Coordinates of C-alpha atoms and ligand atoms in Angstrom, one line a residue:
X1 CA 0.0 0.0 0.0
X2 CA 1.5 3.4 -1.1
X3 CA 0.6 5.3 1.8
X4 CA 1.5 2.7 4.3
X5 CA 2.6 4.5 7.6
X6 CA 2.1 8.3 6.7
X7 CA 0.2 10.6 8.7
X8 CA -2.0 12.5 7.0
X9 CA -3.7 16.0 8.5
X10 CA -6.9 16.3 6.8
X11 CA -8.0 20.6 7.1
X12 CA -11.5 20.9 5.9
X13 CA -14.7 22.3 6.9
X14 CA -16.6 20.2 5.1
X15 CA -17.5 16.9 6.7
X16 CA -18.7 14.9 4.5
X17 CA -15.9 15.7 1.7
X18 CA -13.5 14.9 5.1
X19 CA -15.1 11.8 5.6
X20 CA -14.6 10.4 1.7
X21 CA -11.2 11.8 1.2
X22 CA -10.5 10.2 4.8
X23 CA -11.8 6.9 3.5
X24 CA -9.9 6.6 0.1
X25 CA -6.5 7.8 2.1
X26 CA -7.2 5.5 4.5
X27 CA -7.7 2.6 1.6
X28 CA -4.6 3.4 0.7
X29 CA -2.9 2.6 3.7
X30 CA -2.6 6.4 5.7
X31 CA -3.3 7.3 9.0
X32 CA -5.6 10.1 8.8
X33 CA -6.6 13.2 11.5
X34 CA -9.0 15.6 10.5
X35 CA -9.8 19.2 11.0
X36 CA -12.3 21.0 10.5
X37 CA -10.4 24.8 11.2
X38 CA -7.7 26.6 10.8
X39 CA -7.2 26.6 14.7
X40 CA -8.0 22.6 15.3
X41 CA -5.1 22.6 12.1
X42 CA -2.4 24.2 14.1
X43 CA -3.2 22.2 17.7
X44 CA -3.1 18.9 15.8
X45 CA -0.1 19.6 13.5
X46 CA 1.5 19.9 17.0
X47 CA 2.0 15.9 16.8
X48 CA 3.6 15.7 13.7
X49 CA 3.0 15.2 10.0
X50 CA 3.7 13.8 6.8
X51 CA 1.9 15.3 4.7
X52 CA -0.6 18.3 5.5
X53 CA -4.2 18.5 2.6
X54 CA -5.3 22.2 3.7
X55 CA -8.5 23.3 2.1
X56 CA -8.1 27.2 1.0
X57 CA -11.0 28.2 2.7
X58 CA -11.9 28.1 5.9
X59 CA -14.1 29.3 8.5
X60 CA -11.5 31.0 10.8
X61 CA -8.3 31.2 8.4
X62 CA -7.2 30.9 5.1
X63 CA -5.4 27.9 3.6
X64 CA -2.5 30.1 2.9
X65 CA -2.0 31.5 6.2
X66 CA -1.9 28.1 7.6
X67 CA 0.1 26.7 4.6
X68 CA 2.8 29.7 6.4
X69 CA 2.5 28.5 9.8
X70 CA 3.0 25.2 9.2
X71 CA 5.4 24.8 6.5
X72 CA 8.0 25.0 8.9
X73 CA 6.5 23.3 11.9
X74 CA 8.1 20.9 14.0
X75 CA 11.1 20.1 11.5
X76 CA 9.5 21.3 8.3
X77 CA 10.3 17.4 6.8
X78 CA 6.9 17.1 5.6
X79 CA 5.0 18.3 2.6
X80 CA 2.1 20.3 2.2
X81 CA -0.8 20.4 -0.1
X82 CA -3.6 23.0 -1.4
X83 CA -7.1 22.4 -1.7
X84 CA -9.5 24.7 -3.2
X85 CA -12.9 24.8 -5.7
X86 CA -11.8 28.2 -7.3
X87 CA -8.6 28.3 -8.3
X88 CA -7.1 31.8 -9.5
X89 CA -3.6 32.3 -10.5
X90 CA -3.1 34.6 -7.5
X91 CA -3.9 31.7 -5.5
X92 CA -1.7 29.4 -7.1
X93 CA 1.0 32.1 -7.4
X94 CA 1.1 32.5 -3.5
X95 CA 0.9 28.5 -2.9
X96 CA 4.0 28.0 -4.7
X97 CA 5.7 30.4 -2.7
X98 CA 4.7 29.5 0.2
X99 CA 6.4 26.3 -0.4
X100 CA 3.2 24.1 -1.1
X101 CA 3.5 20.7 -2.5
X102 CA 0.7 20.7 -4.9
X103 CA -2.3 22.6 -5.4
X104 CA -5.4 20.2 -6.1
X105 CA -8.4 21.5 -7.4
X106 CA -11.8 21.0 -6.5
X107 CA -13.6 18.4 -8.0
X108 CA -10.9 16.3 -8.1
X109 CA -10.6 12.5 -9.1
X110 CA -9.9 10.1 -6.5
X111 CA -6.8 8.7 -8.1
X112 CA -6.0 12.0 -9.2
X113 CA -5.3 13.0 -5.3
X114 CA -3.9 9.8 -4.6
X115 CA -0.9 10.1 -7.1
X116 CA -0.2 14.0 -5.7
X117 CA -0.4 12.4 -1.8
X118 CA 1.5 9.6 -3.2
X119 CA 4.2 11.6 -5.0
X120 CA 4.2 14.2 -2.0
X121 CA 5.0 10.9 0.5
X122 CA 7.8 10.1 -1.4
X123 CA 9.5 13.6 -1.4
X124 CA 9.2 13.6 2.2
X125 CA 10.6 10.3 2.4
X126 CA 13.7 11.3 0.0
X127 CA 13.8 14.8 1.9
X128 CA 14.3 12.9 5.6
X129 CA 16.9 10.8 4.1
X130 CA 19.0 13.4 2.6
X131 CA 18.8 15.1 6.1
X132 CA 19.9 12.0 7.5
X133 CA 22.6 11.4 5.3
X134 CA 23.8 15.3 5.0
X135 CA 23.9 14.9 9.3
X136 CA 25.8 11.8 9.1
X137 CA 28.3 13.4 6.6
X138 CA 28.5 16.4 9.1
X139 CA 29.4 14.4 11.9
X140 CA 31.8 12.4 10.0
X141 CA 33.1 15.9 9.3
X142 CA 33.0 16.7 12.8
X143 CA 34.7 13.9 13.8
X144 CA 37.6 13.8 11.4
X145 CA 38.3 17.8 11.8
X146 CA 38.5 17.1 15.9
X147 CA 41.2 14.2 14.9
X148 CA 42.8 16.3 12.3
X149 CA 43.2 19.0 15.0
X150 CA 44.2 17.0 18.3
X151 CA 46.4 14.4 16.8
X152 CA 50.2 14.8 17.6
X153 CA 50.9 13.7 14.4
X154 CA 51.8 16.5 11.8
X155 CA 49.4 16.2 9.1
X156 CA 49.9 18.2 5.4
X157 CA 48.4 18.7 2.5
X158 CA 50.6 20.4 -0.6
X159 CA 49.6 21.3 -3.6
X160 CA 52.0 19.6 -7.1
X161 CA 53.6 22.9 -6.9
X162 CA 54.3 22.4 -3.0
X163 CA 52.7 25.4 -1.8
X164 CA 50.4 24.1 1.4
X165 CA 46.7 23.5 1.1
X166 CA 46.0 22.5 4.3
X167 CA 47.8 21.8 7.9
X168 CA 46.8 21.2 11.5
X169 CA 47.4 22.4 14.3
X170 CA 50.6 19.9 15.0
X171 CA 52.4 21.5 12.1
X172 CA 51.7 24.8 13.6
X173 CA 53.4 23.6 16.7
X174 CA 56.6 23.2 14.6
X175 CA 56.5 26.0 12.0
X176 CA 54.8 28.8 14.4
X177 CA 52.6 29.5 12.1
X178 CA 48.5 29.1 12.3
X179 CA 47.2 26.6 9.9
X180 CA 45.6 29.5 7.8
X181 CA 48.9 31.3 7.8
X182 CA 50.5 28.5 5.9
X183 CA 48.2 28.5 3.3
X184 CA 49.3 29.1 0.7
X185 CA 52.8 28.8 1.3
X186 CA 56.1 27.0 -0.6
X187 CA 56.4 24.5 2.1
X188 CA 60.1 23.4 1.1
X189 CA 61.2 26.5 0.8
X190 CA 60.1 28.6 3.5
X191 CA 60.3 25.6 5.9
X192 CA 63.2 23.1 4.9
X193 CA 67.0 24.3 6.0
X194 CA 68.7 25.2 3.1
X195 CA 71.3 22.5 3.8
X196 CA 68.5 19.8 3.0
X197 CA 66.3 21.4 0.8
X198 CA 67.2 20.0 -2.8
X199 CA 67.1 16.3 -1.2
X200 CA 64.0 16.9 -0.3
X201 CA 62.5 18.9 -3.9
X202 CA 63.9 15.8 -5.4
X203 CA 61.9 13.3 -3.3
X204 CA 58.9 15.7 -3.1
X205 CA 58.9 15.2 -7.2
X206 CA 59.1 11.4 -7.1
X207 CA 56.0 11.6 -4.9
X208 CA 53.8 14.0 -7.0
X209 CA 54.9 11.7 -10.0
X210 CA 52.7 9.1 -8.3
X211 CA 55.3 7.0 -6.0
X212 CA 53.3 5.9 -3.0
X213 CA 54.2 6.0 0.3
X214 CA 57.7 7.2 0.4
X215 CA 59.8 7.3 3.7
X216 CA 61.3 10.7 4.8
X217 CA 62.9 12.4 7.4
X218 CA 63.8 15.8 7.2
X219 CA 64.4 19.0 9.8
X220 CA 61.9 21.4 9.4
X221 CA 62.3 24.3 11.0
X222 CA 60.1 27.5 12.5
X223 CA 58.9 30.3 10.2
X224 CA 61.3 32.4 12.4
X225 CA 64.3 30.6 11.8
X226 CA 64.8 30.1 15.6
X227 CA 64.0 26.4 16.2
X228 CA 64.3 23.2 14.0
X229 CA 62.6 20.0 14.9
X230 CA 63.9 16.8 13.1
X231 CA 60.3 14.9 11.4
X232 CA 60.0 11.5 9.7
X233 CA 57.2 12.0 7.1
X234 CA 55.2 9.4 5.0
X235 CA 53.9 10.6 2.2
X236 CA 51.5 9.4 -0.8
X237 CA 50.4 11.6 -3.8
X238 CA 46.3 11.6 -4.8
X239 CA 45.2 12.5 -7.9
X240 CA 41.6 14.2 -7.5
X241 CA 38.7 13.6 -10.2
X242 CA 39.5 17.5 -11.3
X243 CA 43.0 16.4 -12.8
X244 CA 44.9 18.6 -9.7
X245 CA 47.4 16.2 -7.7
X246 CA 47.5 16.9 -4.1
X247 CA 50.3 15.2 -2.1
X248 CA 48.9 13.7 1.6
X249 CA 52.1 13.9 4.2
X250 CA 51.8 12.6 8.0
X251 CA 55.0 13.5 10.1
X252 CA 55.9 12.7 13.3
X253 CA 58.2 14.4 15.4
X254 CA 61.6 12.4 16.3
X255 CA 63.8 15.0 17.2
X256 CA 63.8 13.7 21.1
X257 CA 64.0 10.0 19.7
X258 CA 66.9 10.8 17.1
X259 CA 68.5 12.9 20.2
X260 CA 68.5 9.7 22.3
X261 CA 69.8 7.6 19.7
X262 CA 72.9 9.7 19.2
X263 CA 73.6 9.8 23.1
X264 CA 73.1 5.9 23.4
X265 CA 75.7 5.1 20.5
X266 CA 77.9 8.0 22.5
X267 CA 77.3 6.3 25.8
X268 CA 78.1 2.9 24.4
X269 CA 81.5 3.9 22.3
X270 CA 82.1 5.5 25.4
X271 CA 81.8 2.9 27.8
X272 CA 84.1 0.1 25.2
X273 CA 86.4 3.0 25.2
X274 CA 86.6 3.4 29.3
X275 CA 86.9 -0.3 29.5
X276 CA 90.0 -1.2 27.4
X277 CA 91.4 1.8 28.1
X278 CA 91.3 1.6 31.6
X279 CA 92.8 -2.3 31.6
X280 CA 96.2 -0.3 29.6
X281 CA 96.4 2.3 31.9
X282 CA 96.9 0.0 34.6
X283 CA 99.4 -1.9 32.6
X284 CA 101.2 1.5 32.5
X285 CA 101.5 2.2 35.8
X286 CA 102.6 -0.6 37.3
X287 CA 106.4 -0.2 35.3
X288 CA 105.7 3.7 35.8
X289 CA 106.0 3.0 39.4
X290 CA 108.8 0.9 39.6
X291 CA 110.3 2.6 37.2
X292 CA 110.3 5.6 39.5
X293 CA 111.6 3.3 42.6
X294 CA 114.9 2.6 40.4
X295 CA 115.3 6.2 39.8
X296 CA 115.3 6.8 43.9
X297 CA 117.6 4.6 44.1
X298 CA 120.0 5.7 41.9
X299 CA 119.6 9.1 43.2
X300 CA 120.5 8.1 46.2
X301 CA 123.5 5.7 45.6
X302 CA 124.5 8.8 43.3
X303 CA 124.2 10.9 46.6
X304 CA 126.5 9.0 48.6
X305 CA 129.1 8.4 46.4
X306 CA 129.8 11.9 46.1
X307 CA 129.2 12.4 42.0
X308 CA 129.4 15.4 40.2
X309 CA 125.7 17.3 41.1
X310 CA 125.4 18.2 37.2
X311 CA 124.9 14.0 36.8
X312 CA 121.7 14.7 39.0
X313 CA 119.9 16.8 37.2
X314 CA 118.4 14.6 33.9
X315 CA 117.4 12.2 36.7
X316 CA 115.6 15.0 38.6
X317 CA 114.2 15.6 34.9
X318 CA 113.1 12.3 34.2
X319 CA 111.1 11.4 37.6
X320 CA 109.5 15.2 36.8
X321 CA 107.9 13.5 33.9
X322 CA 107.3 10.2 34.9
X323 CA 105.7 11.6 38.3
X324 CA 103.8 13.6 35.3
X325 CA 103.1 10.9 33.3
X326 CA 101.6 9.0 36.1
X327 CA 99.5 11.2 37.5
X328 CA 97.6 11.3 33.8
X329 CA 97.2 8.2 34.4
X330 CA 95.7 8.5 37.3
X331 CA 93.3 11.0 36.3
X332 CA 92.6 8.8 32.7
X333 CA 91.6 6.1 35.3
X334 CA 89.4 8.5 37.0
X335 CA 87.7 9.3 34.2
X336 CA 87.3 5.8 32.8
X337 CA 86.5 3.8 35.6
X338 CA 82.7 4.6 37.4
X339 CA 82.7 6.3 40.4
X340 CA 80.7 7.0 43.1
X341 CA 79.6 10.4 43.8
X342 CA 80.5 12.2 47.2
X343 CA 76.9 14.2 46.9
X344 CA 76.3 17.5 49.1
X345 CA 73.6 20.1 48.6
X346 CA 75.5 22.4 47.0
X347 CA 74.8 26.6 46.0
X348 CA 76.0 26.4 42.1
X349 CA 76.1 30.2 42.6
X350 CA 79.1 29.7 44.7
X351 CA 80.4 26.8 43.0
X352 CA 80.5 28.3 39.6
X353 CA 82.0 31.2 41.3
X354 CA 84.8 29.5 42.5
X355 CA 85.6 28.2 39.2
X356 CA 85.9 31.1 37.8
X357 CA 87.9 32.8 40.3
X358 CA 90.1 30.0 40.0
X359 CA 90.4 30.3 36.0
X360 CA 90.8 33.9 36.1
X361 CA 94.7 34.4 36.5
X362 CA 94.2 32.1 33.1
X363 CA 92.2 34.3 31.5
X364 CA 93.4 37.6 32.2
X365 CA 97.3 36.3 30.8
X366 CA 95.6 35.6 27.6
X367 CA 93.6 38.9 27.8
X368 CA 90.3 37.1 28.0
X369 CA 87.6 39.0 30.0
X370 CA 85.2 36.6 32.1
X371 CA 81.4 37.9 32.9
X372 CA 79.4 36.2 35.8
X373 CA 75.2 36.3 35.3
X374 CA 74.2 34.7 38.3
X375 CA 71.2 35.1 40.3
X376 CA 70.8 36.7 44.3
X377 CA 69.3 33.9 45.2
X378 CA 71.0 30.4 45.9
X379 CA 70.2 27.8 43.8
X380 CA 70.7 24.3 45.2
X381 CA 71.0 21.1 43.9
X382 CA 72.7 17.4 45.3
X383 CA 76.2 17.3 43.5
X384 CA 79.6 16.3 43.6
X385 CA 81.5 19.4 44.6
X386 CA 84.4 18.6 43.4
X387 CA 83.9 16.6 40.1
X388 CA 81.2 19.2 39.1
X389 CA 84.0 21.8 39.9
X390 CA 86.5 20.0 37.3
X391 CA 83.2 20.0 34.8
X392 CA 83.0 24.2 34.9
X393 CA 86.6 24.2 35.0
X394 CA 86.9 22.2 31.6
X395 CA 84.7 24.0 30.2
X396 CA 86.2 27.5 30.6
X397 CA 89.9 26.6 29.8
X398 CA 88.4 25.5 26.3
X399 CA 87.0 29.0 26.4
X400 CA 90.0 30.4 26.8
X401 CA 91.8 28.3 24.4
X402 CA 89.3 29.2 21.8
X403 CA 89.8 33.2 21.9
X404 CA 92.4 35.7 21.8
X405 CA 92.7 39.0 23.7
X406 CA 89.8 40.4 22.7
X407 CA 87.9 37.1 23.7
X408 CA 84.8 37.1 26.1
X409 CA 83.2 34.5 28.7
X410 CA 80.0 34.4 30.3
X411 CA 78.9 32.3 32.7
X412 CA 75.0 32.3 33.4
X413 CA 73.7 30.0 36.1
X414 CA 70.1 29.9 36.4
X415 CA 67.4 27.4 38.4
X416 CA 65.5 25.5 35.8
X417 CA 62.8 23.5 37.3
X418 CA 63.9 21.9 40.7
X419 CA 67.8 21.7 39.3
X420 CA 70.2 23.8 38.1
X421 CA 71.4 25.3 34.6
X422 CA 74.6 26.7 33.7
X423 CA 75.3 28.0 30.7
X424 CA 79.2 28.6 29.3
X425 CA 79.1 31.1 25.9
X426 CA 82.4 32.6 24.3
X427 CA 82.9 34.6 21.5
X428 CA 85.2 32.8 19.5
X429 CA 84.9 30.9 16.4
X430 CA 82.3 28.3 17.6
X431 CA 82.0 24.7 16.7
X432 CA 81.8 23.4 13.5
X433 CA 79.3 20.4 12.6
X434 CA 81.5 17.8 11.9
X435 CA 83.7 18.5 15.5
X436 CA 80.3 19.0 17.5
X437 CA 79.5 15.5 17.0
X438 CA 82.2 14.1 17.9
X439 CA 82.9 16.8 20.7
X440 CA 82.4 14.2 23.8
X441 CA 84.5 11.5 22.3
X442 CA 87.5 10.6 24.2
X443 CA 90.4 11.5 22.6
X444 CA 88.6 13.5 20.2
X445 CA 91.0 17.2 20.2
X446 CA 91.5 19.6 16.9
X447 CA 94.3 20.7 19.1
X448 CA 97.8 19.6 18.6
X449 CA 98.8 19.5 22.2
X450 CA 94.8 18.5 23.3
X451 CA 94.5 15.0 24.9
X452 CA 90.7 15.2 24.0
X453 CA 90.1 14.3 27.3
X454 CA 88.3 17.5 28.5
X455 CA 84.9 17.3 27.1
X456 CA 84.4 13.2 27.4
X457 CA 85.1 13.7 31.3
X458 CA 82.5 16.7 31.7
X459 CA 80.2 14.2 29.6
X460 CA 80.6 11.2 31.7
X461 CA 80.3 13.3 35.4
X462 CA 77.4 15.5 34.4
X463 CA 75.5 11.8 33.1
X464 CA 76.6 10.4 36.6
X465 CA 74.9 13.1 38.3
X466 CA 72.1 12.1 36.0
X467 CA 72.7 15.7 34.4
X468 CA 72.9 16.9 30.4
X469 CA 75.6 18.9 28.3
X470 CA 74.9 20.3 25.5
X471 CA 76.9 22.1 22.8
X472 CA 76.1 24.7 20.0
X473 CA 77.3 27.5 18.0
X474 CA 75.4 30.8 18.2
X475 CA 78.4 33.6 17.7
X476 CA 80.9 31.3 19.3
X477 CA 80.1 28.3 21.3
X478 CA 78.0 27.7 23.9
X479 CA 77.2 24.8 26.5
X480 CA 74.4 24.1 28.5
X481 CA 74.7 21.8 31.7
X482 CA 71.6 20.8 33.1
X483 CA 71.8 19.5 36.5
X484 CA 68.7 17.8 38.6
X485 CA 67.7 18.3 42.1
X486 CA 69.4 14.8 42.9
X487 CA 71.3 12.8 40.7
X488 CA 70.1 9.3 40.7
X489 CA 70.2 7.1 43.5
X490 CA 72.5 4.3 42.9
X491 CA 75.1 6.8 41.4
X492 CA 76.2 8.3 45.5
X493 CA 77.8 7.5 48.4
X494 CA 75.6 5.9 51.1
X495 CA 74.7 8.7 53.7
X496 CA 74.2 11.3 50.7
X497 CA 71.1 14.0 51.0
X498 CA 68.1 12.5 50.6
X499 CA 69.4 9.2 49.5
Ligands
ADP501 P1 91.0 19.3 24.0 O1 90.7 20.6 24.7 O2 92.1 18.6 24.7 O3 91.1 19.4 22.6 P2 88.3 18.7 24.7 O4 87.6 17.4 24.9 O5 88.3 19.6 25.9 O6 89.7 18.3 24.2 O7 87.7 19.4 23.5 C1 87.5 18.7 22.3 C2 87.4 19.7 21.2 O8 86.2 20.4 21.2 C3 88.5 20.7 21.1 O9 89.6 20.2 20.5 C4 87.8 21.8 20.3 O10 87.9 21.5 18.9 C5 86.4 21.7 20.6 N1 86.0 22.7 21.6 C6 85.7 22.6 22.9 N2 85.4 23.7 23.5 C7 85.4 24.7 22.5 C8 85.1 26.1 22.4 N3 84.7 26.8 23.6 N4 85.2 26.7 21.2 C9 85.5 26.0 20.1 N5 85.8 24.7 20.1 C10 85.7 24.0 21.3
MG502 MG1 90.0 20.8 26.7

């Protein structure tokens, strides 16, 4: 039955007409109401409708006053038809704009109505399920924008020229940039360093030439110039239905993960350095030592035979730099073999201080001017006085070696969280690339008198004290040590603060 399951609203004063059109919609499967004015109309429409059959006139109100009202009733997904014995065009002019279905004049043939009720039930039905559908899509939409925008991963959309057509809010974390701001934009450009950027023009073309999911990672840095963060991208190129090519990139940020990698395979080469290199220092010390007994000895048997004095001096020489020799050693074996920390709470205010007073005389010989930037307030943490001591001391003879007279230290020391920062920056020539990654190596000098030494022991006390160093060039070099309220637990003597 055609009509199965829609409610019908029946306006018309005329009872018996109500009664037979009630009768052959009702034959045809409807659920009929009736009303018989303009006012019973606009109480009953109140429960819902399909489809509204409004005669033109009646006693209270006029079809197309009513046709208004209740075109958008409830959630205006219904239809509504006209009814009327004397049709004029004015009529029919204002029906249509008043958004009726149909307008059915009076007499009418039964199947005549039926096919306009009929044809008006299925326009509602195809009207409700493009609402549903259009709802569904907009809270697909919803849903997807709400991932788009929360997701950490960085998600970007480039045009086959590479200019961006759309990014969220992750990318913005990395360029600084709103999304809208990018738009627009030549992503490789404005936002790949310059060392990397024809590596990844070439790549970008292999993917707008329809490779699929290509591997990538690449620093991208700020719109400012100020920070880079290092992102592995996967990317895939879509061509849309218009012929344009729009290239689809996810990123995520490894900088941290890439960060830790490097220190592991430091920490490791590290450690296999220590460890043999600890086992031949102790070889060397042994014949160092009794090397040094003979050398009494003969000093002394020259001493009370009476021999010229001039014989003694070389052998004064030679236990100078064996006595020399051995305390390297000593200090190698310090470095290499892991040692427990003799923690205090400690002001690095003072401590840093100290080191510098200490360095100084150094300085000021070569003419190089050191500047303290230290807060009024202590700032505590758990160290190793004296190891964290050698660590600021290290740090400002390489200073010094790295300037000339009209060279320049500053020393900043700053709380940073619950710990400590210190920050060593000279103006002098900075670090190149290739010698800051291989800055903490052991052994690792560009100096030809430098044991490479100096920088590999800063590394390995300030990661005992479960600390960071850091190095980088920003006119001249700079390193950051971080420090934490305590260093770790199993790394201090028994007895320590708050061990
Ligand atoms: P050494 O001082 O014996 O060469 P280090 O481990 O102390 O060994 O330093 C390693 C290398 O790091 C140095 O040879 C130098 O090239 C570089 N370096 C360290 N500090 C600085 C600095 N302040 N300015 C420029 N280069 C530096
Ligand atoms: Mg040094």
């Amino acid at each position: 039955m055609p009509l199965t399951d829609a409610r019908i609203l029946l306006v018309e004063d005329n009872i018996h007409l109500a009664e037979n059109v009630t009768e052959i919609l009702e034959d045809h499967g409807g659920q009929v109401a009736v009303a018989s004015t303009g006012n019973q109309a606009r109480i009953a429409a109140k429960d819902g409708f399909d489809i509204a059959l409004i005669d033109v006139r009646l006693p209270d109100s006029t079809g197309l006053d009513l046709l208004r009202e209740l075109k958008s009733a409830n959630d205006g997904m219904h239809e509504i038809l006209l009814v009327t014995g004397n049709a004029t065009i004015h009529d029919a002019v204002e029906a249509v704009k008043g958004g009726a279905y149909d307008y059915i004049i009076k007499p009418f043939r039964v199947n005549e109505l039926i096919a306009s009720v009929e044809r008006a039930w299925r326009q509602v039905g195809s009207s409700r399920r493009a609402k549903a559908l259009s709802q569904a899509i907009a809270e697909r939409e919803t849903s997807l924008r709400t991932l788009v925008d929360t997701v950490q991963a960085l998600l970007l959309v480039l045009d086959q020229h590479g200019r961006v057509v759309q990014a969220n809010p992750a990318v913005s974390n990395v360029t600084g940039l709103s999304p809208d701001e990018m738009v627009g934009m030549p992503w490789i450009e404005t936002f790949v360093p310059d060392a990397e950027r024809s590596s990844v023009s070439s790549v970008f073309a292999r993917i707008a030439t329809g490779e699929r999911r290509v591997t990538l990672e690449n620093r991208v840095m700020s719109a400012d110039g100020k920070r880079v963060r290092m992102i592995r991208w996967q990317s895939s190129a879509l061509e849309h239905a218009d012929g344009t090519v729009l290239v689809y990139a996810s990123g995520l940020d490894v900088t941290e993960v890439k960060e830790l990698e490097d220190r592991t395979r430091l920490a490791e080469r590290l450690a296999a350095v220590g460890t043999m290199a600890a086992g031949l220092a102790h070889e060397i010390r042994n014949p160092l030592n009794s090397a040094l007994l003979q050398l009494q000895l003969l000093d002394r048997r020259l001493h009370k035979n009476h021999y010229d004095p001039k014989l003694l001096e070389p052998i004064a020489l030679v236990r100078n730099e064996i006595t020399r020799l051995s305390q390297l050693v000593r200090e190698f074996l310090d470095f290499a073999r892991p040692s427990v920390l003799d923690v205090e709470e400690c002001d690095v205010v003072e401590l840093v201080r100290n080191a510098v007073e200490l360095q100084r005389p150094a300085a000021s010989a070569s003419g190089v001017h050191i500047e303290l930037a230290t807060p009024d307030r202590p700032v505590i943490v758990a160290v190793d006085r004296g190891k964290m001591q050698q660590v600021i001391l290290n740090l400002l003879r390489n200073a010094i070696e790295a300037l000339d007279a009209t060279g320049r230290i500053t020393v900043e020391v700053a709380a940073d969280g619950t710990g400590a920062l210190v920050r060593v920056r000279d103006n002098g020539p900075g670090i190149a690339d290739d010698v800051l990654t291989r800055l903490f190596e052991p052994f690792f000098s560009t100096k030809e008198q430098g044991t490479g030494l100096g920088m590999a022991i800063c590394h390995s006390l300030i990661t005992q004290h479960g600390g960071d160093i850091r190095a980088y060039s920003d006119n001249g070099a700079v390193f950051e040590v971080t420090l934490p309220r305590y260093p770790p637990l199993d790394r201090r003597l028994p007895g320590d603060p708050a061990s």
